[in-house]
Coordinates of C-alpha atoms in Angstrom, one line a residue:
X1 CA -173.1 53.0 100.1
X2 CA -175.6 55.5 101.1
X3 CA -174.2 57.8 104.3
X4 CA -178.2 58.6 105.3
X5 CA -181.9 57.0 105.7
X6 CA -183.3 59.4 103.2
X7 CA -180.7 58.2 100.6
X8 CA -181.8 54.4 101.1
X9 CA -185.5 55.0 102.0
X10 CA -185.5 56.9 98.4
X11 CA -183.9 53.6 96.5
X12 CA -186.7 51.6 98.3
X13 CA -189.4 54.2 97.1
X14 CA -188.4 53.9 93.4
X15 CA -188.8 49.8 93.7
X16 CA -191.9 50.1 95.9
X17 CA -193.9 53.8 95.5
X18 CA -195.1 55.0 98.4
X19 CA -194.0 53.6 101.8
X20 CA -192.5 54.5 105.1
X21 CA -189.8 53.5 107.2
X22 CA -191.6 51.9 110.3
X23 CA -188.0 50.8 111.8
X24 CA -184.2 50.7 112.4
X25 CA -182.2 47.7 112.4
X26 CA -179.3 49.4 111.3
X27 CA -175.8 47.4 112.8
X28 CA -174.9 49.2 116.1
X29 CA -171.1 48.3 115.1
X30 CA -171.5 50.1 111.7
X31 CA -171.9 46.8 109.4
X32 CA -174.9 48.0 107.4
X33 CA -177.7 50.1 107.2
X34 CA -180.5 48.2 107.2
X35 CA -184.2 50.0 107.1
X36 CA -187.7 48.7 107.2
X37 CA -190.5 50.0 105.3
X38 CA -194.0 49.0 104.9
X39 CA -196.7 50.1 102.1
X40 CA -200.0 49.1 100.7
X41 CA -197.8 46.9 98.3
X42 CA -196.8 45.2 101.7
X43 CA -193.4 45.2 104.0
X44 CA -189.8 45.3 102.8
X45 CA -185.9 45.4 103.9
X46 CA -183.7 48.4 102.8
X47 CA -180.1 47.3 103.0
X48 CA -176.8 48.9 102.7
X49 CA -173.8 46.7 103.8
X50 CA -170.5 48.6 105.1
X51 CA -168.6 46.7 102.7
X52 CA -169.4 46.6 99.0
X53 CA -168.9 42.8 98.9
X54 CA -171.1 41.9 101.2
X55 CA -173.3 43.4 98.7
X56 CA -172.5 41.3 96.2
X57 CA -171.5 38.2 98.3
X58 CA -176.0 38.6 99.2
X59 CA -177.2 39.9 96.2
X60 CA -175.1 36.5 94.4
X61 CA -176.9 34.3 96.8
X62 CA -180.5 35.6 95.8
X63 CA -179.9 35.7 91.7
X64 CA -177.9 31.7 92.5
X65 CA -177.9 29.7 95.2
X66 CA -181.8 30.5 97.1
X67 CA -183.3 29.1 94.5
X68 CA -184.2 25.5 97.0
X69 CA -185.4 28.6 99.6
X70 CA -188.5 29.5 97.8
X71 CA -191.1 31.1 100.2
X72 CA -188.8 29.9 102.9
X73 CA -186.3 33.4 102.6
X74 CA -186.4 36.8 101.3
X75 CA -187.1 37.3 97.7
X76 CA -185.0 40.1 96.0
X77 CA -187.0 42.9 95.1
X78 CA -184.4 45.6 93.7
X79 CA -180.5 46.6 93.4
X80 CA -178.2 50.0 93.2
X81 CA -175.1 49.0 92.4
X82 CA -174.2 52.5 92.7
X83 CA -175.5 52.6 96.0
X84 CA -174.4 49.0 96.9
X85 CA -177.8 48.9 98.4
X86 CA -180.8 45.9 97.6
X87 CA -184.3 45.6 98.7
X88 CA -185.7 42.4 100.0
X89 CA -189.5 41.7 101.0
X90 CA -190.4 40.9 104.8
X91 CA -191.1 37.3 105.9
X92 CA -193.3 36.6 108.4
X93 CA -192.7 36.3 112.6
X94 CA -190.1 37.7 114.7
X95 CA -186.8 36.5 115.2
X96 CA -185.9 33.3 116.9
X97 CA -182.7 34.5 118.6
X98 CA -183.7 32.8 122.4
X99 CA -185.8 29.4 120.9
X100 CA -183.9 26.0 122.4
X101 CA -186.6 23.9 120.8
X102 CA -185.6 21.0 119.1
X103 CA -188.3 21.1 115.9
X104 CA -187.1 24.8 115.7
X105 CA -183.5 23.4 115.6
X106 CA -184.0 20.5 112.7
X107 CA -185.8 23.2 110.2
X108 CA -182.3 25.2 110.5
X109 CA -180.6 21.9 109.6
X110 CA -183.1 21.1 106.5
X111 CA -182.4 25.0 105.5
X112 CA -179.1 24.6 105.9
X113 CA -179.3 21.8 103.8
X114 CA -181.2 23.7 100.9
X115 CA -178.8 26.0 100.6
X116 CA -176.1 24.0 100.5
X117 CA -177.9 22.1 98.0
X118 CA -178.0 25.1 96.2
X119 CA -174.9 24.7 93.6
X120 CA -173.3 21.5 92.9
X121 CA -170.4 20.7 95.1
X122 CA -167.0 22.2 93.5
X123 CA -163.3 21.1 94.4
X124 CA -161.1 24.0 96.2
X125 CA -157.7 23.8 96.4
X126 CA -157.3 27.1 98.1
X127 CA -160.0 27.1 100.7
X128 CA -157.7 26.0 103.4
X129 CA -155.3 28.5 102.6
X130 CA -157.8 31.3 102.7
X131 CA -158.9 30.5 106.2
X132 CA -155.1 30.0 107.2
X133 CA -154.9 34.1 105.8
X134 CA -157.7 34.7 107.8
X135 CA -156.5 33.3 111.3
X136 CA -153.3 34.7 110.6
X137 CA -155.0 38.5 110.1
X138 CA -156.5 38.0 113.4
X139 CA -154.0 37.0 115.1
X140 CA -151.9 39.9 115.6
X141 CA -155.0 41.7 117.6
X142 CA -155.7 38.7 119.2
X143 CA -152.3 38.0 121.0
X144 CA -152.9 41.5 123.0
X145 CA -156.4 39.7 124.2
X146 CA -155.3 35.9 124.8
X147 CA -152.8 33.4 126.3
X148 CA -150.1 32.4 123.9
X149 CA -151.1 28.7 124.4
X150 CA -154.5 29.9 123.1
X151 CA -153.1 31.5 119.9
X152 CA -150.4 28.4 119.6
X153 CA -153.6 25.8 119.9
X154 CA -155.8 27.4 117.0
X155 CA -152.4 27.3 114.5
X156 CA -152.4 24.2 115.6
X157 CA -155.2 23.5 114.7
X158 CA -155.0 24.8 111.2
X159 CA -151.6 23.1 110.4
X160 CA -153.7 19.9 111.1
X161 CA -156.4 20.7 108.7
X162 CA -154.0 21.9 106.1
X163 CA -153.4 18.5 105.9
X164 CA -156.4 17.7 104.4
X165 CA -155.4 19.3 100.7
X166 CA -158.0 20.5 98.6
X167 CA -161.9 20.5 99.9
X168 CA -165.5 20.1 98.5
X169 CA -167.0 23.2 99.3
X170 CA -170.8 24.7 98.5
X171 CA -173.0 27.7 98.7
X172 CA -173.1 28.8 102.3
X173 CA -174.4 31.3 104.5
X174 CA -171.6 32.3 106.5
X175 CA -173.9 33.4 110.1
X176 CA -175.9 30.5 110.5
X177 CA -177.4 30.9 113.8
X178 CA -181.3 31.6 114.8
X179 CA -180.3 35.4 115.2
X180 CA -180.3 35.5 111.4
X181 CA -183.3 33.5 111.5
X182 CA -187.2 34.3 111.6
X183 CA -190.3 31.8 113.3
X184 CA -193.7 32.5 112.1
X185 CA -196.8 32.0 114.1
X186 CA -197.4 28.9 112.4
X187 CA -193.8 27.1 113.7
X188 CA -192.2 28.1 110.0
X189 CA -188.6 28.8 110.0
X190 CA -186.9 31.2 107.6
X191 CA -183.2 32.4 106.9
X192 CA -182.8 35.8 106.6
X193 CA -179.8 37.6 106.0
X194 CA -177.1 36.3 103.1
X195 CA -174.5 39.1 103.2
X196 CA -171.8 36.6 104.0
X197 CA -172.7 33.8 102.0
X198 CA -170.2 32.2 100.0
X199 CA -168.5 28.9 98.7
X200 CA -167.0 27.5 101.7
X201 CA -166.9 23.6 103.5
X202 CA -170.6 22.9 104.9
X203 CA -169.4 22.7 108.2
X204 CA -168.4 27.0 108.8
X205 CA -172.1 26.8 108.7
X206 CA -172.3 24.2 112.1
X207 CA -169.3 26.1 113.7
X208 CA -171.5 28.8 115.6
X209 CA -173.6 26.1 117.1
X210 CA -171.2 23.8 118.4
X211 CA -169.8 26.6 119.7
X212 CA -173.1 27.8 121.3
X213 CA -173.7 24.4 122.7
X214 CA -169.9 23.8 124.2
X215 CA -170.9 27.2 125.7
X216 CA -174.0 26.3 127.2
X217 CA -173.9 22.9 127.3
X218 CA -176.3 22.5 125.0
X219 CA -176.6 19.3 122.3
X220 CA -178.8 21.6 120.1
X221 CA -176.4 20.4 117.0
X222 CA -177.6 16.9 117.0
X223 CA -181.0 18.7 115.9
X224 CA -180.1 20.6 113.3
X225 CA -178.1 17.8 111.6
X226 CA -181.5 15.5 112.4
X227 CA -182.8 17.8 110.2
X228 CA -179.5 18.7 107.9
X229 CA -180.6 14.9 106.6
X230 CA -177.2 13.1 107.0
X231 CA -174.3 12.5 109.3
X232 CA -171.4 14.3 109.2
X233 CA -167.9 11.8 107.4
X234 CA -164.7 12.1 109.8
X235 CA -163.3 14.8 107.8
X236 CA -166.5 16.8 108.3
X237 CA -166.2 16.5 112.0
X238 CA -162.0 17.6 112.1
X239 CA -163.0 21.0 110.0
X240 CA -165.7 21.7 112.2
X241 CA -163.6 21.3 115.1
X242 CA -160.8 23.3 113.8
X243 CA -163.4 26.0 112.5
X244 CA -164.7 26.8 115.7
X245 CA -161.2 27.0 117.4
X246 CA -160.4 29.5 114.5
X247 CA -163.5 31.4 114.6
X248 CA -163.2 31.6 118.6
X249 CA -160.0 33.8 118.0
X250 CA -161.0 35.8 115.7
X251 CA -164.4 36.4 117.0
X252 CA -162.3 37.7 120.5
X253 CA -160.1 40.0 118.2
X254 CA -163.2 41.5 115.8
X255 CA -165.5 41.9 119.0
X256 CA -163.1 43.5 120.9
X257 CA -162.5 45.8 117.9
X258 CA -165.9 46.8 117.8
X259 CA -166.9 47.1 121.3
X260 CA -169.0 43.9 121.6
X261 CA -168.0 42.6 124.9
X262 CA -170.2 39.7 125.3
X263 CA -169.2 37.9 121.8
X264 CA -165.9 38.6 122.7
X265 CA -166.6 36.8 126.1
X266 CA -168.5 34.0 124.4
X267 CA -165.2 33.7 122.0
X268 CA -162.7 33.7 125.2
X269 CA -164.5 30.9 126.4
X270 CA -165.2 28.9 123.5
X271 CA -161.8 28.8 123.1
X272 CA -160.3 28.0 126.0
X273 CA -163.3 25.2 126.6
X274 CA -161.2 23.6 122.9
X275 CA -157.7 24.2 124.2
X276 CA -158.6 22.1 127.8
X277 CA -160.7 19.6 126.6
X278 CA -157.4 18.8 123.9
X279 CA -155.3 18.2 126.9

């Protein structure tokens, strides 16, 4: 990936001719570089993940799955596979991090949806076993950071949803939460942001916001699937519940590792909010 500005401001200029970097939203963490630039031709987002396959995992998502997001995300303007670097235009409005309204919440659940929609559901026989790799991974930072009841609840957890065999899963976007999200002046939501998007259950994508509304006490959730279009079936609601336990830990180990004390804070108490309320 590029190691300065100049190197991805040039790859922008060769897609664009002539324009200047007007910002920094580069990760503080060191997940991506991430300029913008603005022109006469209009405004654009230079990105270079940390990882090469977040590169691909996004630039996958725009060429496949976006394809129900027209006007409503991004559109992919250039690639460097060299580089691992792409070029997205701007959309419109500022990011709706802080917004608790409800009509704000059911347009994340109808994008949501889209995306979902974007590729036919497939069969996975090892999804489950992926995630179980995952929670193990994490959990040898995590047990310097948690109560052993804390790390024994989340395996138990995923023993219980190994149970459920293989899985439908679909095009997702991995961070779905409003800070990957932009509102326009005129109400309009948007996704931005598909770095992590890949074939997974639907409900990784509800997992942050349960969590944010156990957190809060919140019931933002029953918006977004208002507007996902459809209830969630039994089995939906057990991986949701499991995810979040699971992502809870390792959101306390990977925030830790990077310095983010209040996600790891939010993650300490996510989980042990799951491990009380299963008593």
């Amino acid at each position: 990936m590029p190691t300065d500005f100049g190197t991805l401001a040039a790859f922008a200029r060769r897609a664009t001719g002539p324009c200047e970097v007007v910002a920094d939203h580069s990760w503080d963490h060191g997940g991506a570089v991430v300029l913008e630039l603005a022109g006469e031709g209009g405004r654009w987002f230079a990105k270079a993940p940390a990882k090469r396959h977040h590169f691909e995992q996004e630039t996958h998502a725009y060429r496949h799955w976006l394809f129900n997001l027209d006007g409503l995300a991004p559109s992919l303007v250039a690639t460097d596979d060299e580089l691992a670097a792409l070029l997205v235009t701007a959309v419109p409005g500022r990011l709706a991090l802080d917004v608790t309204d409800d009509a704000v919440h059911r347009q994340l659940g109808a994008l949501a949806r889209r995306l979902h929609d974007g590729a036919p559901p497939a069969t996975d026989a090892g999804y489950l076993d992926r995630v179980a790799a995952g929670l193990d991974r994490w959990t040898a930072p995590a047990r310097a950071l948690l109560e052993p009841r804390e790390i024994d609840f989340a395996h138990a957890v995923m023993a219980d949803l190994r149970e459920l065999g293989p899985v439908e899963v679909v095009p997702t976007h991995g961070d779905l939460t409003l800070r990957n999200a932009v509102l326009d002046d005129d109400g309009t939501l948007r996704l931005i942001d598909f770095a992590r998007t890949e074939l997974r259950v639907p409900a990784h994508d509800l997992a942050r916001l349960r969590t944010r509304d156990l957190d809060q006490g919140t019931d933002l959730l029953d918006a977004v699937l208002d507007g996902y279009g459809r209830a969630l079936t039994s089995t939906e609601w057990r991986l949701l519940d499991g995810l979040c336990a699971i992502d809870a830990l390792s959101t306390v180990a990977w925030s830790h590792q990077v310095g983010d004390r209040p996600f790891e804070e939010l993650g300490r108490r996510t989980l042990r909010s799951l491990v009380d309320g299963a008593r």
